[in-house]
GROMACS .gro file of C-alpha atoms in nm:
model
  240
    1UNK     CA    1 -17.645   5.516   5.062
    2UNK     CA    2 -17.588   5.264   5.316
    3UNK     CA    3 -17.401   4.878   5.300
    4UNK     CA    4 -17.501   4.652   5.650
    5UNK     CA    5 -17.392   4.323   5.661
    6UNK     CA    6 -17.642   4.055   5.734
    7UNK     CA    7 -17.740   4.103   6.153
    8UNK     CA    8 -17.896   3.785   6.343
    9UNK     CA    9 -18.013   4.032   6.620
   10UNK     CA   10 -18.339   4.160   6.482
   11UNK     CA   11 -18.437   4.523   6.555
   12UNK     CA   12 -18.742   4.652   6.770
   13UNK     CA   13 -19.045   4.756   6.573
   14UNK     CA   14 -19.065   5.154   6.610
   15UNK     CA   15 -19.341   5.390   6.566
   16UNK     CA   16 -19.518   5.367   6.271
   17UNK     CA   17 -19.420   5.678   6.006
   18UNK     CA   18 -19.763   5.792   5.836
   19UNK     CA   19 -19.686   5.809   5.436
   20UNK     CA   20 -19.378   5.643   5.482
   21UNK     CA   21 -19.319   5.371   5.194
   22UNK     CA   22 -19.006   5.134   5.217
   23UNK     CA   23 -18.930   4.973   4.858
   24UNK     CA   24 -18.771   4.603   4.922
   25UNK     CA   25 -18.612   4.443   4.648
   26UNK     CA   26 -18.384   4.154   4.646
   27UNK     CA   27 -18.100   4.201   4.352
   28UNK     CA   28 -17.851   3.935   4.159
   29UNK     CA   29 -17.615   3.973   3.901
   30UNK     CA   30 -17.800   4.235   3.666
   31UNK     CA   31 -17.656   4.569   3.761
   32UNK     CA   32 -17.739   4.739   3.420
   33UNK     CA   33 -18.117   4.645   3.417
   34UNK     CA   34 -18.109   4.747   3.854
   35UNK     CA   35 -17.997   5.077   3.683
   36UNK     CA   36 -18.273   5.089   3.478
   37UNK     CA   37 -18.504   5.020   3.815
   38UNK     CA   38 -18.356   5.287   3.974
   39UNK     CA   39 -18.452   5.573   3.680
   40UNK     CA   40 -18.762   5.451   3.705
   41UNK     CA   41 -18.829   5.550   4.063
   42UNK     CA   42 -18.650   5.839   3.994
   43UNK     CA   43 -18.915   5.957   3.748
   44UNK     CA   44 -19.226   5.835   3.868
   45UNK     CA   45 -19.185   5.849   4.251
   46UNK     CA   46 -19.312   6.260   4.399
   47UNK     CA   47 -19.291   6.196   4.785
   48UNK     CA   48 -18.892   6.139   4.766
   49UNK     CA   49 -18.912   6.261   5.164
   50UNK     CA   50 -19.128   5.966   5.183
   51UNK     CA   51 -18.953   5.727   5.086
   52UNK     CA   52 -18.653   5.449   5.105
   53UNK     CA   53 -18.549   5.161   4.876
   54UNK     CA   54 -18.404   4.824   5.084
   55UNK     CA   55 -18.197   4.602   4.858
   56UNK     CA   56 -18.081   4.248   4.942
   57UNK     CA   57 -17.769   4.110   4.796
   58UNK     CA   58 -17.592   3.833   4.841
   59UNK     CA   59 -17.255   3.807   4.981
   60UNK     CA   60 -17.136   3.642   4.669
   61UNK     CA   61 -17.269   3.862   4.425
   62UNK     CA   62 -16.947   4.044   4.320
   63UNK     CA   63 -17.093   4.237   4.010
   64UNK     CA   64 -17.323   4.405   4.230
   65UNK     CA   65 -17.085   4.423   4.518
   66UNK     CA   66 -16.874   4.609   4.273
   67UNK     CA   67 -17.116   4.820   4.122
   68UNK     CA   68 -17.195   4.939   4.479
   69UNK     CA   69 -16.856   4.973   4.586
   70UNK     CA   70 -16.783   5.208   4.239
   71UNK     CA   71 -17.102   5.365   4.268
   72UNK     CA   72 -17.217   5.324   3.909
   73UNK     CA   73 -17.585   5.308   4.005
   74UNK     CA   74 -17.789   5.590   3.881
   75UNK     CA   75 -17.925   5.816   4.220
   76UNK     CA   76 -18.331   5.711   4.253
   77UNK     CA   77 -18.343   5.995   4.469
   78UNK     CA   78 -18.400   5.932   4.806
   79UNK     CA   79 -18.209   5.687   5.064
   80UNK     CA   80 -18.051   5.378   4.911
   81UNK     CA   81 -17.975   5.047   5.216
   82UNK     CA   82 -17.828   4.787   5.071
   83UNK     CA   83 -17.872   4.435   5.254
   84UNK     CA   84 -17.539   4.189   5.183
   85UNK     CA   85 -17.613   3.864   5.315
   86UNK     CA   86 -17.558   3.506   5.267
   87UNK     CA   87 -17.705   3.321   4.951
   88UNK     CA   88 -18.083   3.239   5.077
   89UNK     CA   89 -18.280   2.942   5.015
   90UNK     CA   90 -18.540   3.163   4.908
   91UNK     CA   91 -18.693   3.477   4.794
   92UNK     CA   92 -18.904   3.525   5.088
   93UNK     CA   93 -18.618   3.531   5.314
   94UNK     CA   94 -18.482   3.771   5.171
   95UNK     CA   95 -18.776   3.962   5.169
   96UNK     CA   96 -18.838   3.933   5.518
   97UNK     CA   97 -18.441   4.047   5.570
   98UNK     CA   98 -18.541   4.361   5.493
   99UNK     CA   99 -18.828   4.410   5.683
  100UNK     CA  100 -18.625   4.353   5.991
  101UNK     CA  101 -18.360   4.585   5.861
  102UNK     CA  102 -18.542   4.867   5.822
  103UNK     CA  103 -18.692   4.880   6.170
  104UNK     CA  104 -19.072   4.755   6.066
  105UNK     CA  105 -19.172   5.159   6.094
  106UNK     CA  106 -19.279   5.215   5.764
  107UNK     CA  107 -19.656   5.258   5.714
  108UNK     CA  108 -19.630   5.073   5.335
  109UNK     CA  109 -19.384   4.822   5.217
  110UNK     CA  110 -19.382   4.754   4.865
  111UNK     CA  111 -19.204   4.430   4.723
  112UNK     CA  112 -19.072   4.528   4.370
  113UNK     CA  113 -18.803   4.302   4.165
  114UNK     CA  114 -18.482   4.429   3.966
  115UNK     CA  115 -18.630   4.339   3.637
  116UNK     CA  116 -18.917   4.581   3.581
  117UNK     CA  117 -19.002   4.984   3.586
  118UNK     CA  118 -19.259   5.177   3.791
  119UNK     CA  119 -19.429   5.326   3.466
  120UNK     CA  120 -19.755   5.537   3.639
  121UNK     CA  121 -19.612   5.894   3.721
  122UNK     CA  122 -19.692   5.961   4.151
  123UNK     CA  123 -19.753   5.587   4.147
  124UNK     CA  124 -19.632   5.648   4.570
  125UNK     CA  125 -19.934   5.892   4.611
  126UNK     CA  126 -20.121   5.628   4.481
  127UNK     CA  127 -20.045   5.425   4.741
  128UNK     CA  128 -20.044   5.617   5.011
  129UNK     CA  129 -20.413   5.721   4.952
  130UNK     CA  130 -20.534   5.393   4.934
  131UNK     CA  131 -20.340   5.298   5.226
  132UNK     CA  132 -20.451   5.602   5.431
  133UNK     CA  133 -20.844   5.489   5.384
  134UNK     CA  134 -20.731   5.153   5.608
  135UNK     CA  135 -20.575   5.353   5.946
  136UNK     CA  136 -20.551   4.990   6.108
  137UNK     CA  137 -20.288   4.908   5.821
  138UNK     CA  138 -20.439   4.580   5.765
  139UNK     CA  139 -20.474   4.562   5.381
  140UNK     CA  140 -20.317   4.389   5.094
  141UNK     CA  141 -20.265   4.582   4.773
  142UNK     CA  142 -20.076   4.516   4.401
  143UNK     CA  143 -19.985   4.680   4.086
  144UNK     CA  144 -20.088   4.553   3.763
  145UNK     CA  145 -19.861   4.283   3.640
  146UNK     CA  146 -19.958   4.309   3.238
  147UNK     CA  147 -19.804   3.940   3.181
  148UNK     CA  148 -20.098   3.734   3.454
  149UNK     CA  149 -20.385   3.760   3.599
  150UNK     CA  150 -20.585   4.003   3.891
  151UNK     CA  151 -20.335   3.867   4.150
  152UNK     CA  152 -20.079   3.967   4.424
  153UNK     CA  153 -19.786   3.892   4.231
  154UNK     CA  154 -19.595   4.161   4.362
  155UNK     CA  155 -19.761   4.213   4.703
  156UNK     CA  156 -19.773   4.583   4.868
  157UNK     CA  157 -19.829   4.518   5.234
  158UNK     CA  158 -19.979   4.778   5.537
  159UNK     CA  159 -19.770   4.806   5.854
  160UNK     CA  160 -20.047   4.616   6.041
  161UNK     CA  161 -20.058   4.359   5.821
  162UNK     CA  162 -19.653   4.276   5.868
  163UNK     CA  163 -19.707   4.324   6.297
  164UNK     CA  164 -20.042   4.105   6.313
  165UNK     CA  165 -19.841   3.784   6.073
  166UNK     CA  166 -19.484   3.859   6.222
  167UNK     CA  167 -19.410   3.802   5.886
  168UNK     CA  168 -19.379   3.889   5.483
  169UNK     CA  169 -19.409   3.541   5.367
  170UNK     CA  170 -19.487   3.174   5.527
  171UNK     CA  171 -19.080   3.068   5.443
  172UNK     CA  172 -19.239   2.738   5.295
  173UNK     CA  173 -19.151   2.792   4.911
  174UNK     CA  174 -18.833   2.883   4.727
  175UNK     CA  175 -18.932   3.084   4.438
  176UNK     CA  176 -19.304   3.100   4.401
  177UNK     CA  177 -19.635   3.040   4.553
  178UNK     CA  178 -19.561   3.323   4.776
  179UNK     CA  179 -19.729   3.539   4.610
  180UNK     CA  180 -20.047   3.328   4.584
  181UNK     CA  181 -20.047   3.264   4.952
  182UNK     CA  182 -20.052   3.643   5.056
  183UNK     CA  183 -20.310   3.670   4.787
  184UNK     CA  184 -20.533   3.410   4.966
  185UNK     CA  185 -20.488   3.565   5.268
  186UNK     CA  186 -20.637   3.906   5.181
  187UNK     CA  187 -20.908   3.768   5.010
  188UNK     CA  188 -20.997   3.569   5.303
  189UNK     CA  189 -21.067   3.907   5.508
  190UNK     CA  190 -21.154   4.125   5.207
  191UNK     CA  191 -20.868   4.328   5.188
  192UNK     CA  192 -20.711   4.257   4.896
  193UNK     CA  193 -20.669   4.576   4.609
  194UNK     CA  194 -20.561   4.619   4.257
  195UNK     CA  195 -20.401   4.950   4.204
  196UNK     CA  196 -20.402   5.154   3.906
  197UNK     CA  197 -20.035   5.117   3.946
  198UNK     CA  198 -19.818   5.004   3.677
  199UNK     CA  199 -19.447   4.759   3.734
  200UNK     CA  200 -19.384   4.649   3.382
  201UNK     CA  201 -19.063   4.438   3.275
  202UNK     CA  202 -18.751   4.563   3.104
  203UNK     CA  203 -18.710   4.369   2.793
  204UNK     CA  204 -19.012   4.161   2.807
  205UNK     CA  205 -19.116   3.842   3.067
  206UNK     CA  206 -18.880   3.595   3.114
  207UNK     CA  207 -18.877   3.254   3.222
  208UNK     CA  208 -18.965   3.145   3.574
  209UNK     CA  209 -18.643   3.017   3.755
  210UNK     CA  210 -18.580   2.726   3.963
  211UNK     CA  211 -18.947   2.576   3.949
  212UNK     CA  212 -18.959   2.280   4.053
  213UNK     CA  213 -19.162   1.964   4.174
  214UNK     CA  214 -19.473   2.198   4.101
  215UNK     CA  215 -19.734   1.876   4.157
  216UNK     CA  216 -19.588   1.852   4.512
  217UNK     CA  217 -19.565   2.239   4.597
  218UNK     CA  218 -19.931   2.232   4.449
  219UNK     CA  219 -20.062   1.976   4.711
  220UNK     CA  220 -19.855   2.091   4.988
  221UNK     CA  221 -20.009   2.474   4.913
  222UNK     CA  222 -20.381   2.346   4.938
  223UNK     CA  223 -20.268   2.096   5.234
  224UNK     CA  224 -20.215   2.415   5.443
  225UNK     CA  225 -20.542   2.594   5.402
  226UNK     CA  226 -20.541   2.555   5.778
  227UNK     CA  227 -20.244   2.831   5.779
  228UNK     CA  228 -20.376   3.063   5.595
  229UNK     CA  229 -20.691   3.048   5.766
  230UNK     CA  230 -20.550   3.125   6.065
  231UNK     CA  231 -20.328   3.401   5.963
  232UNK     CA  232 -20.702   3.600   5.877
  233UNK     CA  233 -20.819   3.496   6.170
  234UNK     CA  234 -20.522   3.696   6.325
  235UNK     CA  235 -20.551   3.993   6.057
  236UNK     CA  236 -20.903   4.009   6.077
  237UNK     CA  237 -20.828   4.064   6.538
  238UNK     CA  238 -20.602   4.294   6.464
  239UNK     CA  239 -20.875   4.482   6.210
  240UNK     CA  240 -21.125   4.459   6.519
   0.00000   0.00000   0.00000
């Protein structure tokens, strides 16, 4: 297990490592269900060689900082980085944190949350053989999310994907929409898959958090078409 303060020097992208899936999660306050997350991957994830979990948490956070610092968090079975950085303005910064953390060298980076279990047993070969039929690394993938409909809501991205945008997410929204624009993306160059891979919640769905404004984050989403556009005009050059 490692602990790394937030850096402002970001790291060199290295060689891409074929089969090599990073797990990036940003954590809060909820230790006991994070424990739960962590048995999960434990029991459901076969490539343990192949694989590392990145975890954001704030520098504020003392009931995680002190869960780390005790070490009460069950062992998922492979390497463990924890992230502690300021409070973000967002979830996609934090995601995008990560990314840079972990030296960009993974060929798969899946975006999971602390409030739900992988549930399909090998759900990492899963991925890796989809992901293996797109050598370019340009493709957007997702598990099933039983509480909404066929979309990205918890977006599994190929190395050459993340190079081509420079990017996880656009940094425009605070808690949500995120999702949706990755999700456009993809579909725009027709890589965009469901997996028969399962994240369900521990203890049920809860409320969305911090949504706010939605009529103006609504109109400001479809007033940037133009960005997404672009971004598969970049994916779809880095495809070709």
């Amino acid at each position: 297990m490692t602990v790394s303060k937030s850096n402002p020097t970001e790291p060199r992208a290295g060689a891409v490592r074929p089969g090599d899936i990073s797990v990036i999660v940003a954590t809060r306050g909820r230790p006991q269900m994070l424990a739960q997350f962590f048995d999960s991957l434990r029991e459901t994830t076969v490539r343990k060689d192949l694989a590392s979990l990145w975890l954001y948490v704030d520098d504020d956070d003392t009931v995680t900082l002190e869960a780390i610092e005790k070490k009460t968090l069950p062992d998922p079975g492979f390497p463990v980085h924890w992230h502690v950085g300021p409070h973000t303005g967002g979830l996609g910064e934090t995601h995008q944190a990560l990314w840079k953390a972990s030296g960009r060298s993974s060929q798969i980076y899946v975006t999971a949350v602390d409030d739900a279990r992988f549930g399909t047993p090998a759900w990492d070969n899963i991925v890796r053989q989809t992901y293996d039929a797109y050598p370019d690394g340009v493709l957007l993938a997702f598990p099933h999310d039983p509480m909404t409909a066929d979309q990205a809501t918890l977006p599994i991205f190929g190395w050459g994907w993340l190079n081509a945008l420079e990017s996880v997410y656009p940094g425009y929204f605070p808690y949500w929409f995120d999702d949706k624009w990755v999700d456009d993306i993809g579909r725009m160059v027709g890589r965009c898959v469901k997996l028969s891979v399962s994240l369900r919640p521990i203890g049920g769905k809860g409320r969305t958090k911090r949504m706010r404004n939605m009529p103006f984050w609504t109109r400001f989403f479809h007033l940037t078409l133009y960005e997404r556009k672009e971004s598969a005009r970049k994916l779809i050059a880095a495809m070709h």
